[in-house]
Short mmCIF file of C-alpha atoms and ligand atoms in Angstrom, two decimals:
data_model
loop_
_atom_site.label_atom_id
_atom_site.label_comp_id
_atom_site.label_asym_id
_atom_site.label_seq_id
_atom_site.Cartn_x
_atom_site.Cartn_y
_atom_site.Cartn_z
CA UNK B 1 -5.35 -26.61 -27.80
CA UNK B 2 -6.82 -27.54 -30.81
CA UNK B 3 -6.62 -31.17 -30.94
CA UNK B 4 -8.81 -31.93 -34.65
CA UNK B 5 -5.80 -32.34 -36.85
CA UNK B 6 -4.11 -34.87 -34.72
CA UNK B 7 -6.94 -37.70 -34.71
CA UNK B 8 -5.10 -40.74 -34.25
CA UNK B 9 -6.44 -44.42 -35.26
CA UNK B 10 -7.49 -46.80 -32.78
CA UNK B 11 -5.35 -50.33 -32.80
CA UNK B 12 -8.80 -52.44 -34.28
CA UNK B 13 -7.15 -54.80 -31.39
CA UNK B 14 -7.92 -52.80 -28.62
CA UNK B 15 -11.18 -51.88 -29.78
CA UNK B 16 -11.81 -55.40 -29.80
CA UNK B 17 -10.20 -55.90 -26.33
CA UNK B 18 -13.04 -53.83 -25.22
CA UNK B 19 -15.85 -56.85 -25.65
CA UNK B 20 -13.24 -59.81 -23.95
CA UNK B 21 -15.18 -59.19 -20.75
CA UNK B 22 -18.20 -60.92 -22.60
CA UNK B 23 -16.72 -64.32 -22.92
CA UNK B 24 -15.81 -64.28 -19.22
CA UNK B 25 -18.27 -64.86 -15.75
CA UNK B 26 -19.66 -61.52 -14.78
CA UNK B 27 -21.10 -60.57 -11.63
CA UNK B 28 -23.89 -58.53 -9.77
CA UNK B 29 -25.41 -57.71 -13.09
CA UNK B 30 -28.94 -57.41 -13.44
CA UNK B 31 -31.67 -59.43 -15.50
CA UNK B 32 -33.02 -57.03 -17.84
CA UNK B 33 -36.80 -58.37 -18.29
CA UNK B 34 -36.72 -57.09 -22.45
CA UNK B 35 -33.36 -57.75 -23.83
CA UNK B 36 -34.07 -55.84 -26.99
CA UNK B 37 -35.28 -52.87 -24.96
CA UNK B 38 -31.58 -53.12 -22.90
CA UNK B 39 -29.84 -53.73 -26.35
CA UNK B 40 -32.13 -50.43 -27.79
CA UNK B 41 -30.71 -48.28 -24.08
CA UNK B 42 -26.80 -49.61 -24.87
CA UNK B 43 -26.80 -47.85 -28.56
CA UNK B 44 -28.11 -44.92 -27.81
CA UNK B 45 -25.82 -44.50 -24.54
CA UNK B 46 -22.81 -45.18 -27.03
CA UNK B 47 -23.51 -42.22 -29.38
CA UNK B 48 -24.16 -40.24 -26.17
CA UNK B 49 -21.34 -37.02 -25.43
CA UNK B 50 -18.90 -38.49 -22.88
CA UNK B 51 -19.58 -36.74 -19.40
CA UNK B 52 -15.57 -35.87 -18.96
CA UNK B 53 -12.44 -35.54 -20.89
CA UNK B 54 -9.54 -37.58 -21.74
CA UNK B 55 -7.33 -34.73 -20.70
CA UNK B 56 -9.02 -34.17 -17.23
CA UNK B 57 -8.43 -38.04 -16.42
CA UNK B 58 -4.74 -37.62 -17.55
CA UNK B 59 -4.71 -35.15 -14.84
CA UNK B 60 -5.84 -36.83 -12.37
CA UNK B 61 -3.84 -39.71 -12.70
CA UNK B 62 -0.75 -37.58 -12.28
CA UNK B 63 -2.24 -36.17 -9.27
CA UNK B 64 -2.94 -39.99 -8.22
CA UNK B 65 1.12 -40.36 -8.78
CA UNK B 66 1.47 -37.30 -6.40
CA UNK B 67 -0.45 -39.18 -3.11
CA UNK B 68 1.51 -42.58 -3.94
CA UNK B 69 4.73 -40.34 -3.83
CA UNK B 70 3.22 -39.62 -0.55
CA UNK B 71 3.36 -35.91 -2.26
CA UNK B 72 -0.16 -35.11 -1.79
CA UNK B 73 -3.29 -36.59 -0.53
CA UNK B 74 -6.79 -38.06 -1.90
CA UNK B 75 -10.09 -37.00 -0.11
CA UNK B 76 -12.70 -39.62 -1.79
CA UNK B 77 -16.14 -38.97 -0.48
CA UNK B 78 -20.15 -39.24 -0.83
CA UNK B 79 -23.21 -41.23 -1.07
CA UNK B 80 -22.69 -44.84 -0.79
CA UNK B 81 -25.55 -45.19 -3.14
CA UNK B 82 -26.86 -41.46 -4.83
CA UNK B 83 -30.29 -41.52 -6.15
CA UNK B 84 -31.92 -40.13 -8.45
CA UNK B 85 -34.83 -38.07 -6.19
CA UNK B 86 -31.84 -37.07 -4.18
CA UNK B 87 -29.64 -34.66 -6.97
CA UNK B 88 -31.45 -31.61 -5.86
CA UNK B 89 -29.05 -28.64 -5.56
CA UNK B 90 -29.31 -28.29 -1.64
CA UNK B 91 -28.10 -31.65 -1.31
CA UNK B 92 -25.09 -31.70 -3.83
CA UNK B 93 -23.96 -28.00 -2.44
CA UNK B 94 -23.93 -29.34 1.10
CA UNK B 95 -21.94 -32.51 -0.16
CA UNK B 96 -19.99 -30.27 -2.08
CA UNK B 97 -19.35 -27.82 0.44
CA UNK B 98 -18.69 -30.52 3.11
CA UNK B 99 -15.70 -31.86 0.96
CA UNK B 100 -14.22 -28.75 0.23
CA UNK B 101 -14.12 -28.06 4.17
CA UNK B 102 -12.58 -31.62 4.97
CA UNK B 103 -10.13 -30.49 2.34
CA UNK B 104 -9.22 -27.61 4.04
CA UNK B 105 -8.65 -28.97 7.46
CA UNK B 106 -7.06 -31.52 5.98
CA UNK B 107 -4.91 -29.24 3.82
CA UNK B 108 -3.96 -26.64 6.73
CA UNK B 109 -3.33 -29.58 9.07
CA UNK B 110 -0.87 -31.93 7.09
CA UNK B 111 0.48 -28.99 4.40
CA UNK B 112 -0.19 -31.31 1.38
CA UNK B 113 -2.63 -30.76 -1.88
CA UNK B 114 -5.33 -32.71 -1.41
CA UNK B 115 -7.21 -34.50 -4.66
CA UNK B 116 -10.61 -33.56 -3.77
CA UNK B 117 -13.03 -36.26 -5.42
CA UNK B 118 -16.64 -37.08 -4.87
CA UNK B 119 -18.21 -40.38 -4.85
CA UNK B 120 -20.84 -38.35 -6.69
CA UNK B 121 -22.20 -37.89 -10.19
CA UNK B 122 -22.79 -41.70 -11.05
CA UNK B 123 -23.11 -43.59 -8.05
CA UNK B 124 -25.89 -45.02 -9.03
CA UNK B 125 -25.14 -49.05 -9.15
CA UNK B 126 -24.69 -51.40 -6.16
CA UNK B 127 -23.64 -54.70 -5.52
CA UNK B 128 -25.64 -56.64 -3.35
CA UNK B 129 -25.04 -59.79 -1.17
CA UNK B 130 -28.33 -61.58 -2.04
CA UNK B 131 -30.04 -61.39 -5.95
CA UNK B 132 -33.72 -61.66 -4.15
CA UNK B 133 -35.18 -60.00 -0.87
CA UNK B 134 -37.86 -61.45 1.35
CA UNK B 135 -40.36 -59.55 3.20
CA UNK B 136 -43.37 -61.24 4.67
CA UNK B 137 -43.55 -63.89 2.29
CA UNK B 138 -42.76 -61.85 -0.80
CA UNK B 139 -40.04 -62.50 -2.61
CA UNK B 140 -38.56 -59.45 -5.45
CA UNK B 141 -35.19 -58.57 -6.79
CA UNK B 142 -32.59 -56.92 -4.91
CA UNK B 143 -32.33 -53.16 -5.20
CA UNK B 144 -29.29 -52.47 -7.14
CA UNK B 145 -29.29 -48.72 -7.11
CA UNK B 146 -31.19 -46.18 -9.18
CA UNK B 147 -29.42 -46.75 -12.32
CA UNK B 148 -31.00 -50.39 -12.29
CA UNK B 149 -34.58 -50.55 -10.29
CA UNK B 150 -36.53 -48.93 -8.16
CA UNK B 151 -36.33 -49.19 -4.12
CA UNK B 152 -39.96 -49.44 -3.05
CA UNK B 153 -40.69 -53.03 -2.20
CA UNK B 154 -43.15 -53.97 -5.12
CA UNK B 155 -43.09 -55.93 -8.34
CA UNK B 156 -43.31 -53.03 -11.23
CA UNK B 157 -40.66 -50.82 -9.01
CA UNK B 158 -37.92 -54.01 -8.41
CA UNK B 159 -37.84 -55.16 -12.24
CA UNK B 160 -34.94 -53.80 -13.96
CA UNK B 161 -35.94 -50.77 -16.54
CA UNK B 162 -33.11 -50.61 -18.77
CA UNK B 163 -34.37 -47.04 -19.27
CA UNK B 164 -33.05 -46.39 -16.11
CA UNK B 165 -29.79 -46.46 -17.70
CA UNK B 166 -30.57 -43.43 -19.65
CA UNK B 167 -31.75 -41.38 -16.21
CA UNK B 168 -28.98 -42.24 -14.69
CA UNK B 169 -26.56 -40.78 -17.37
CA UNK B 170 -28.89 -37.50 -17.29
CA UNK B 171 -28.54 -37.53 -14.03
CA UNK B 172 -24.67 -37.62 -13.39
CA UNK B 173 -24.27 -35.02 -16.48
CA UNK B 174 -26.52 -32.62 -14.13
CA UNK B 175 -24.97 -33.58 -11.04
CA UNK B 176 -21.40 -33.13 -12.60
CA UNK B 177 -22.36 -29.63 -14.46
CA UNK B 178 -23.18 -28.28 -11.10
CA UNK B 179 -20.17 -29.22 -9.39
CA UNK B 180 -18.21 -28.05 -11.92
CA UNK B 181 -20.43 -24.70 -11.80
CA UNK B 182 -19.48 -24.60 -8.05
CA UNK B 183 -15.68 -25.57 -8.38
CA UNK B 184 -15.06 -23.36 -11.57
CA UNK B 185 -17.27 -20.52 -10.68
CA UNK B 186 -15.97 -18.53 -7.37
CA UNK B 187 -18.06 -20.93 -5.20
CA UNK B 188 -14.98 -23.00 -3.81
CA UNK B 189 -12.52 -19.97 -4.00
CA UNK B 190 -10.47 -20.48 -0.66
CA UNK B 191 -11.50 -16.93 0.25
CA UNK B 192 -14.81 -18.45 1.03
CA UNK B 193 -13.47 -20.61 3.60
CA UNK B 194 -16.31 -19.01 6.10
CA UNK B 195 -19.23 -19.16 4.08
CA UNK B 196 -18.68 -23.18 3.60
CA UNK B 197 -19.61 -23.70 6.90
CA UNK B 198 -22.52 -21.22 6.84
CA UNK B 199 -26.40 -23.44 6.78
CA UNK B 200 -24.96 -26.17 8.92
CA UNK B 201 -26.67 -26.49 12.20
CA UNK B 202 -23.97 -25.29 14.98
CA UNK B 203 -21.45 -27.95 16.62
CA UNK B 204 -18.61 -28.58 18.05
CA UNK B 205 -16.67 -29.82 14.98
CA UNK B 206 -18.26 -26.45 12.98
CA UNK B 207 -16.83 -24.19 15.82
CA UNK B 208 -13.24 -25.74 15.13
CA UNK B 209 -13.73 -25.13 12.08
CA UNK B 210 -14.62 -21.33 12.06
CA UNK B 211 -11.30 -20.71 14.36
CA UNK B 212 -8.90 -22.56 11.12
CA UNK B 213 -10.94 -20.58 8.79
CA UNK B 214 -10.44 -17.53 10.46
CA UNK B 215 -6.76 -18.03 10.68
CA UNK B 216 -6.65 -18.88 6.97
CA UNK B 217 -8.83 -15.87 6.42
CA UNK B 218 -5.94 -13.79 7.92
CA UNK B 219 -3.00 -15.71 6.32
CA UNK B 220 -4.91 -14.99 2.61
CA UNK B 221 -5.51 -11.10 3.56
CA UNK B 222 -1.84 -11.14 4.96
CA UNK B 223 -0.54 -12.46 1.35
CA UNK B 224 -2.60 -10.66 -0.68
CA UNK B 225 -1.71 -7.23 0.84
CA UNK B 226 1.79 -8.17 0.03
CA UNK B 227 1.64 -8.90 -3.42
CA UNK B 228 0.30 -12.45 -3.63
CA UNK B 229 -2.07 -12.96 -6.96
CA UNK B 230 -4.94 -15.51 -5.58
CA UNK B 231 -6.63 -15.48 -8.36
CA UNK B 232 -5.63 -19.24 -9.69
CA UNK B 233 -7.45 -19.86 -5.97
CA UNK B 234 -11.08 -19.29 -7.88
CA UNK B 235 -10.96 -22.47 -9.25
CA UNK B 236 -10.51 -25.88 -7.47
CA UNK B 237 -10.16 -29.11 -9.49
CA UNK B 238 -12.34 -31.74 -8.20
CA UNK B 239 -12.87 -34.96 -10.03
CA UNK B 240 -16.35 -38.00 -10.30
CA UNK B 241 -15.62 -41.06 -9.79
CA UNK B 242 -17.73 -43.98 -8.94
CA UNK B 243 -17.66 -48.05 -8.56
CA UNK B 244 -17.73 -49.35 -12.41
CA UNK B 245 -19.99 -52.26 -11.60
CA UNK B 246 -22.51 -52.31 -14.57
CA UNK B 247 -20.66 -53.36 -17.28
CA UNK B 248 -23.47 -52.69 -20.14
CA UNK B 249 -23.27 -49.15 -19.35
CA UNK B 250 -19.40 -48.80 -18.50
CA UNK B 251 -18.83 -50.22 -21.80
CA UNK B 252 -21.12 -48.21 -23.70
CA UNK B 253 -19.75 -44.63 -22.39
CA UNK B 254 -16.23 -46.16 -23.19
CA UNK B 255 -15.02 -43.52 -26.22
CA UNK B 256 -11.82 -43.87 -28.23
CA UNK B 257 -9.86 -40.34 -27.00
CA UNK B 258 -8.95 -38.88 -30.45
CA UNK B 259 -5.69 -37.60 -29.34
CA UNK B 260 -4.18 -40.89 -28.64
CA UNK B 261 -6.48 -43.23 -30.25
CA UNK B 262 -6.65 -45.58 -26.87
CA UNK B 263 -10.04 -45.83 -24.74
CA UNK B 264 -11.84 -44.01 -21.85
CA UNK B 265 -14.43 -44.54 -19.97
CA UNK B 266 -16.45 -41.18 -20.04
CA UNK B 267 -18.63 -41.83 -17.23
CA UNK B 268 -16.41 -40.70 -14.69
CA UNK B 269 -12.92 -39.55 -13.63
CA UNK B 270 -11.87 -42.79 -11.73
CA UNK B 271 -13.37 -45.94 -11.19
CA UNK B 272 -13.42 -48.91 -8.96
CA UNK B 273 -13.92 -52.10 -8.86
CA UNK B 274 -15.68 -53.47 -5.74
CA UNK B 275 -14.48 -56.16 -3.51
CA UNK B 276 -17.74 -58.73 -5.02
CA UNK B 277 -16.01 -58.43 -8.42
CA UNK B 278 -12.51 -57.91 -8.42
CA UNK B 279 -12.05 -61.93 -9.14
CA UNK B 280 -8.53 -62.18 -11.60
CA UNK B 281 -10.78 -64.01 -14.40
CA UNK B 282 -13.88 -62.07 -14.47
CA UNK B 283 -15.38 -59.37 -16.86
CA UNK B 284 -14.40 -56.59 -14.31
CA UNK B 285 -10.80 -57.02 -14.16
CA UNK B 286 -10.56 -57.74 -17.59
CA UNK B 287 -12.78 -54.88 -18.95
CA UNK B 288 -10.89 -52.14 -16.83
CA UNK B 289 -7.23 -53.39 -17.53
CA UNK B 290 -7.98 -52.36 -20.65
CA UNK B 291 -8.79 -48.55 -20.58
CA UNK B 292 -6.65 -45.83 -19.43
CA UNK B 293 -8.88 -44.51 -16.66
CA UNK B 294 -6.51 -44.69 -12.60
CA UNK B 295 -8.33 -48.05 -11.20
CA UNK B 296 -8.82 -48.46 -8.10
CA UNK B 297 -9.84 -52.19 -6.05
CA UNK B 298 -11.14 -52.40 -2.84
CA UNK B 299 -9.45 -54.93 -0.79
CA UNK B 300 -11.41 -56.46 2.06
CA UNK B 301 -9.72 -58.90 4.93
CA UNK B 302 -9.46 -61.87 2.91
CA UNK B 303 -6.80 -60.32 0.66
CA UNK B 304 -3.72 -61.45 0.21
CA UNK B 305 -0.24 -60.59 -0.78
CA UNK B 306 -0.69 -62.65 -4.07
CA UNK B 307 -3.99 -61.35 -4.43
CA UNK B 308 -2.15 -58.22 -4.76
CA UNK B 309 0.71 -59.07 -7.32
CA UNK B 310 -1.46 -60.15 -9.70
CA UNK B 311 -3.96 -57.44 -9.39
CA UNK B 312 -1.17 -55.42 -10.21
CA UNK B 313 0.11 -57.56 -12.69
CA UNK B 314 -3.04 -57.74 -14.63
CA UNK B 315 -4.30 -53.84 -13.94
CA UNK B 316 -1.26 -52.22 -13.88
CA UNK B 317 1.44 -54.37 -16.24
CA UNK B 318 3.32 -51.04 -17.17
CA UNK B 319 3.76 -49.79 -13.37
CA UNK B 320 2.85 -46.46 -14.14
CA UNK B 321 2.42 -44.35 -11.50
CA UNK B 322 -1.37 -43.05 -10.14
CA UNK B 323 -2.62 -46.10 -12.50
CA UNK B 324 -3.93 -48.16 -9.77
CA UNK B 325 -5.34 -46.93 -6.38
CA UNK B 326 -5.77 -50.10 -3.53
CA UNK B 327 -8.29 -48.93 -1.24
CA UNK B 328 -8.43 -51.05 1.92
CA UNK B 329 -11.60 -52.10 4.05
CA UNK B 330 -10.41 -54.74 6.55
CA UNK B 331 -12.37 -53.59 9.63
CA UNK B 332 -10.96 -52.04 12.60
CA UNK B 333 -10.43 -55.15 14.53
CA UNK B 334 -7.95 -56.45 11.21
CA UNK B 335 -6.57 -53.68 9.51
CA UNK B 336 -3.60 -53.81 11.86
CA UNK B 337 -3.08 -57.55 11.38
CA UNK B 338 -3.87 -57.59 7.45
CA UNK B 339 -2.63 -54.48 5.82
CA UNK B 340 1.48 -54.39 7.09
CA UNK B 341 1.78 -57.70 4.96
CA UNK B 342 0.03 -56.32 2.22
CA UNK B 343 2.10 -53.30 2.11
CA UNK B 344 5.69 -55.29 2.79
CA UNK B 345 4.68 -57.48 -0.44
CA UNK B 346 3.96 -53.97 -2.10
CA UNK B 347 7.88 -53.05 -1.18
CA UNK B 348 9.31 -56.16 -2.40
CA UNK B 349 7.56 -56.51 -5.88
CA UNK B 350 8.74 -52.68 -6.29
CA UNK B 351 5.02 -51.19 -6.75
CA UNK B 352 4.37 -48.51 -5.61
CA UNK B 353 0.28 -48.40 -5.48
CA UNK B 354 -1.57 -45.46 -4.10
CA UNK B 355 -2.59 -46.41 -0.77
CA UNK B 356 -6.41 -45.49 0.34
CA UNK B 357 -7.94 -46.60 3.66
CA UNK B 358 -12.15 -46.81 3.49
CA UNK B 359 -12.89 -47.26 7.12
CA UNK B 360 -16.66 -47.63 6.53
CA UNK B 361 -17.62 -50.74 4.73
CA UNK B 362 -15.66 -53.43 7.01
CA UNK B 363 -17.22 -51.87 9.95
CA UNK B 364 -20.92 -52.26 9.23
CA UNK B 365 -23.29 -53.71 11.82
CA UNK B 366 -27.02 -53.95 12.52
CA UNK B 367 -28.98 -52.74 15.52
CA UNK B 368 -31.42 -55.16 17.31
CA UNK B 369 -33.99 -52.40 15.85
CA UNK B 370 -32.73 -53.61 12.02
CA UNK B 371 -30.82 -50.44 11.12
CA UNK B 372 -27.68 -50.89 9.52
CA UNK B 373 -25.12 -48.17 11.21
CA UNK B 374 -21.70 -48.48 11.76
CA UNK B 375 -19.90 -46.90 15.36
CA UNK B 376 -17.92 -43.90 14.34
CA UNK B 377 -15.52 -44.76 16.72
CA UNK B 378 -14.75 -48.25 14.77
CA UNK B 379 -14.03 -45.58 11.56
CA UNK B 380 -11.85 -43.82 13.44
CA UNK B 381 -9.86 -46.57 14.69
CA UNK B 382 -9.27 -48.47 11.32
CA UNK B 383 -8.10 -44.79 10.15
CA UNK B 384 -5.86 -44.64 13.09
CA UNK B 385 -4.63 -48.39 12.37
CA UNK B 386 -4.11 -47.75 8.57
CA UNK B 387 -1.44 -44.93 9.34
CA UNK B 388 -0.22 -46.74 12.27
CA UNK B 389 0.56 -50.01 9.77
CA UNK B 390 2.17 -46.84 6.81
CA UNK B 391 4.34 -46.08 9.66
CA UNK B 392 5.39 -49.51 10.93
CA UNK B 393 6.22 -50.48 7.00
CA UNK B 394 7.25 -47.28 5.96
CA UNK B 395 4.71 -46.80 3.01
CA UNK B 396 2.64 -43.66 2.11
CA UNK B 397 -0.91 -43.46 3.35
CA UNK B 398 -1.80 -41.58 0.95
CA UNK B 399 -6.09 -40.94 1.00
CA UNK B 400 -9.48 -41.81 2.74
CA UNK B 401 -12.52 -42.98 0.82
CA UNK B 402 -15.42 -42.30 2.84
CA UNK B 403 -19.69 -42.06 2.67
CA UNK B 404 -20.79 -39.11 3.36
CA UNK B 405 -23.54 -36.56 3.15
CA UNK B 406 -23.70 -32.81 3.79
CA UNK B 407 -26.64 -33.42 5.67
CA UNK B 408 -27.46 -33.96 9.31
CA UNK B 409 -28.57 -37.06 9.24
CA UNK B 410 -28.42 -40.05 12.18
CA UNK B 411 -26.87 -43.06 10.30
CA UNK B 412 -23.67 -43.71 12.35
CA UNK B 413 -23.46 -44.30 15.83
CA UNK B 414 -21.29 -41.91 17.78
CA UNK B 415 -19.36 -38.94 17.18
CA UNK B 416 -19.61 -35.91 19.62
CA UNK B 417 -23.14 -35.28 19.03
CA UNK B 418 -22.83 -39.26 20.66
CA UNK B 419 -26.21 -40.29 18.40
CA UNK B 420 -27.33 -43.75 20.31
CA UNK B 421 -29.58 -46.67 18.53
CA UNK B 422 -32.76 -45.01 19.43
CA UNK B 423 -31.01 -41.68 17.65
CA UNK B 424 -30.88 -43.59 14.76
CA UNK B 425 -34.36 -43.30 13.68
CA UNK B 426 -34.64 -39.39 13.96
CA UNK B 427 -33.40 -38.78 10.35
CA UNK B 428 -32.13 -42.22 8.79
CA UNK B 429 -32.11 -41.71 4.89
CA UNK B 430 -29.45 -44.11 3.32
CA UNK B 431 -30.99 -46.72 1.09
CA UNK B 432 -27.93 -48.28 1.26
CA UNK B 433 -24.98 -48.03 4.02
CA UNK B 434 -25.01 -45.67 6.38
CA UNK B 435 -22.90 -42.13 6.30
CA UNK B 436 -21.51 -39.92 8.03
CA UNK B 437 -22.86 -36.89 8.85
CA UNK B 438 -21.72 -33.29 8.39
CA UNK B 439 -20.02 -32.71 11.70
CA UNK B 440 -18.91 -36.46 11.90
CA UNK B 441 -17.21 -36.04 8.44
CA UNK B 442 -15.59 -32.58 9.97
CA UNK B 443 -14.67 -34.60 13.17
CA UNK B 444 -13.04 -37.21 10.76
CA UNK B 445 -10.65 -34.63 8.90
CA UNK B 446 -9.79 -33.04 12.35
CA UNK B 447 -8.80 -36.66 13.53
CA UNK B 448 -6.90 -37.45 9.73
CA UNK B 449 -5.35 -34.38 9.75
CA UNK B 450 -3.53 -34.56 13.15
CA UNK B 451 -2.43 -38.08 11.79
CA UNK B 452 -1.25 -36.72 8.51
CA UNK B 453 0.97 -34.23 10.91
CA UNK B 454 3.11 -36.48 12.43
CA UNK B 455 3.89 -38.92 9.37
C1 PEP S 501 -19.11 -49.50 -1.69
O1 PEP S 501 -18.08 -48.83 -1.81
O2 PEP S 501 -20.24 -48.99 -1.56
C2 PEP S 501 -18.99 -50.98 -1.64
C3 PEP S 501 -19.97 -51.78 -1.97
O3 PEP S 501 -17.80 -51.37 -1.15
P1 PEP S 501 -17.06 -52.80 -1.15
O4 PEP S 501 -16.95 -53.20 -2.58
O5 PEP S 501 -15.75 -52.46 -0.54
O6 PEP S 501 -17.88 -53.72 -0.32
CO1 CO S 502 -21.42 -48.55 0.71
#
C-alpha cells in the first residue's frame, strides 16, 4: 500500500509529550564521561532509518490481543544480555532455530498460534543492582550491557562510550536483517521441522523432538497430497523486542509513523520496562505511556494489586487490547501466594492484560564457587504455579518469557543432562544471568506444552 499521500500531522502536543520523561527521576542510566559527545551520538541516532515498521507493531499488538483472549500464545525468548562479539550467524541461527522448535512443540501440544518473539536484536542494556563494582580493591562502573560499556574489568573498558550507542543500533539492524532473512526466506518453513534440530549435540529432549517432527512431517505430506496449499507456511512472523531501559536512545529511535501521525519507537517490536524502573512517577512509565508500541512490565513479588491498577491506568488508559503485557517473576516459592490476587484484582477492574510468566529472574542464586545459576527445576515449578494460579482464578496464561541460548552451554543447574555446580564451569558464557540451554529450553516447551493441554 502506498501510504505517501496520506501523511498525517503530528499533534505538536504529543511530540512534546515525548521529552516529559526529562523533568522526572530516571533510573539505571549511565554517566556519559563527554556530554557533548552523548548529545553528538543522540542526533545522529534520530535521523537514523527506524529498524521496524509501524505496521508490523500494529500487528503484533493484535496478536498480543489474541494470547490475552487466551486465543493464542507468546513464546518470548533469548539472551538476558546479547553482546556485541556474540551476533555471529552460528549463534543467532541456533537461537533462532531453538525458538522456532519450542514453538512447534508448543504449537502441536496445546493447538494454539504461538507469537514467536526473541529477546534478540537490541538487548543490549541492563539494569544493575549496584552503580560501582569492587574487585580487589578496585573500584569501576557497573557493566550495563554492550550498548553502554565494556565488560572487562578495567578503567578505559567500564567508562561509558556514548559511541557505543551507535554499535549497538548497527548491531540490532544486522541481527534483525538476519532473522528476518531466516523467517522470510524458506529457513523456518514448517516443512523443515527436521532440519531445526539438526547441529545440536544428541539428547533426550532432541530425540522427543525428532518423533513430533516426524509426525508433523507426515500430517504436512498427508495435507499436501490432498490439496492443501502450504505455501503461506514459508514465512513465519517473528517479532524484536527488548527491555527499553536507556532512555537517550529509546527516545531518539522514537519516529512519528506517517500514516497516523502518533509515535513509535523503532528500535524494536515490543518493549519492557524492568521491575528497577517501572516506579508510577518516573521517566520510564511516563516515556512509554506515551507511544503506541504493546508495553509490557515485569512484576516481581512485591507487587501489588494497586500497583497494578494504576500501571494500567497510566500505560493502558484506553484498555485496548494486546496494549499492555504483565510479565510476572515472583519466584517459585511465591508465585502461588502472589499472582491469584493479582489476577482477581485484574477481574474486578475489568482488564484484561496479557498474562506472561518469566520463571528465570526470581529464581536466581549463587554457588559457593560465585556463579550465578538458577535450578531448572525452580523454573519449572514457578511455570507449573503460574498456570496452576490461571486455573484457580480462571484467567488466561497466556506466554513465557524466558533466557535462552541455542547453545550448549552449563549456566542452569539441572535438567536431564542433571549439570551439578562443578558442571557449571565447563562452558559458562553469560555476562549476565544465566540461560537455559538448548535441550533445557526443549525440556521447558515439552513441560509448557503438556500444561497448555489441559487448560
Ligand atoms: C531482565 O529481564 O533481564 C531483567 C533485568 O529482569 P527484571 O527487570 O525482571 O529483573
Ligand atoms: Co536477566
Amino acid at each position: 500500500m502506498d501510504y505517501s499521500e496520506h501523511v498525517v500531522t503530528p499533534d505538536p502536543q504529543v511530540v512534546a509529550g515525548l521529552d516529559h520523561w526529562r523533568t522526572l527521576p530516571v533510573k539505571q542510566q549511565p554517566q556519559w564521561p563527554d556530554a557533548s559527545a552523548a548529545a553528538a551520538v543522540v542526533s545522529e541516532l534520530a535521523t537514523v532509518p527506524p529498524l521496524v515498521f509501524a505496521g508490523e507493531v500494529d500487528m503484533l499488538r493484535d496478536r498480543l490481543a489474541r494470547a490475552a483472549r487466551g486465543e493464542a500464545f507468546l513464546l518470548q525468548g533469548g539472551d538476558c544480555a546479547e553482546t556485541f562479539a556474540g551476533a555471529t550467524a552460528d549463534k543467532i541461527r541456533n537461537r533462532v532455530k531453538t525458538i522456532l522448535q519450542m514453538a512447534v512443540v508448543l504449537t502441536y501440544g496445546a493447538s494454539l498460534p504461538i507469537v514467536k518473539m526473541g529477546r534478540m536484536a537490541g538487548q543490549f542494556a541492563k539494569p544493575r543492582s549496584n552503580d560501582d563494582e569492587t574487585r580487589d580493591g578496585v573500584t569501576l562502573p557497573a557493566y550495563r550491557g554492550d550498548i553502554v560499556n565494556g565488560y572487562d574489568f578495567n578503567e578505559e573498558s567500564r567508562t561509558p562510550d556514548p559511541a557505543r550507542m551507535l554499535q549497538g543500533y548497527h548491531t540490532a539492524a544486522s541481527t534483525l536483517n538476519l532473522i528476518r532473512a531466516f523467517t522470510q526466506g524458506g529457513f523456518a518453513d514448517l516443512r523443515m521441522v527436521h532440519s531445526w534440530n539438526k547441529g545440536f549435540a544428541e539428547n533426550p529432549a532432541n530425540a522427543r523432538y525428532e518423533g513430533l517432527a516426524r509426525e508433523i512431517d507426515r500430517a504436512v505430506k498427508f495435507m499436501e497430497a490432498a490439496g492443501a496449499d502450504f505455501d503461506e507456511l514459508k514465512r513465519v512472523e517473528f517479532y524484536a523486542s527488548h527491555e527499553g531501559l536507556l532512555m537517550e536512545y529509546e527516545r531518539a529511535l522514537t519516529r512519528i509513523d506517517s500514516r497516523t501521525g502518533l509515535p513509535y519507537v523503532t528500535s524494536g517490536h515490543f518493549l519492557w520496562i524492568g521491575e528497577r524502573t517501572r516506579e508510577l512517577d518516573g521517566a520510564h512509565v511516563d516515556f512509554f505511556s506515551r507511544v503506541r508500541n504493546p508495553i509490557g512490565v515485569k512484576l516481581g513479588p512485591s507487587s501489588t494489586p494497586d500497583t497494578l491498577k494504576k500501571l494500567s491506568d497510566q500505560l493502558d488508559p484506553g484498555r485496548e487490547p494486546g496494549r499492555l503485557t504483565f510479565i510476572t517473576r515472583m519466584g517459585a516459592g511465591e508465585i502461588r501466594e502472589k499472582l491469584p490476587p493479582l489476577l482477581t484484582a485484574s477481574q474486578e477492574l475489568g482488564i484484561t492484560p496479557l498474562w506472561v510468566s518469566d520463571p528465570m529472574h526470581g529464581n536466581g542464586m549463587t554457588t559457593q564457587t560465585g556463579y550465578k545459576t538458577r535450578r531448572f527445576d525452580d523454573v519449572v515449578d514457578e511455570v507449573k504455579g503460574f498456570f496452576e494460579a490461571h486455573r484457580e482464578v480462571g484467567t488466561h496464561p497466556g506466554g513465557i518469557h524466558v533466557e535462552l541460548t541455542g547453545d550448549d552451554v552449563t549456566e542452569c543447574l539441572g535438567g536431564s543432562q542433571n549439570i551439578d555446580e562443578l558442571g557449571l564451569e565447563t562452558r559458562y558464557e553469560s555476562l549476565c544471568d544465566p540461560r537455559l540451554n538448548h535441550q533445557q529450553s526443549l525440556e521447558l516447551a515439552f513441560l509448557v506444552a503438556e500444561e497448555l493441554s489441559h487448560r
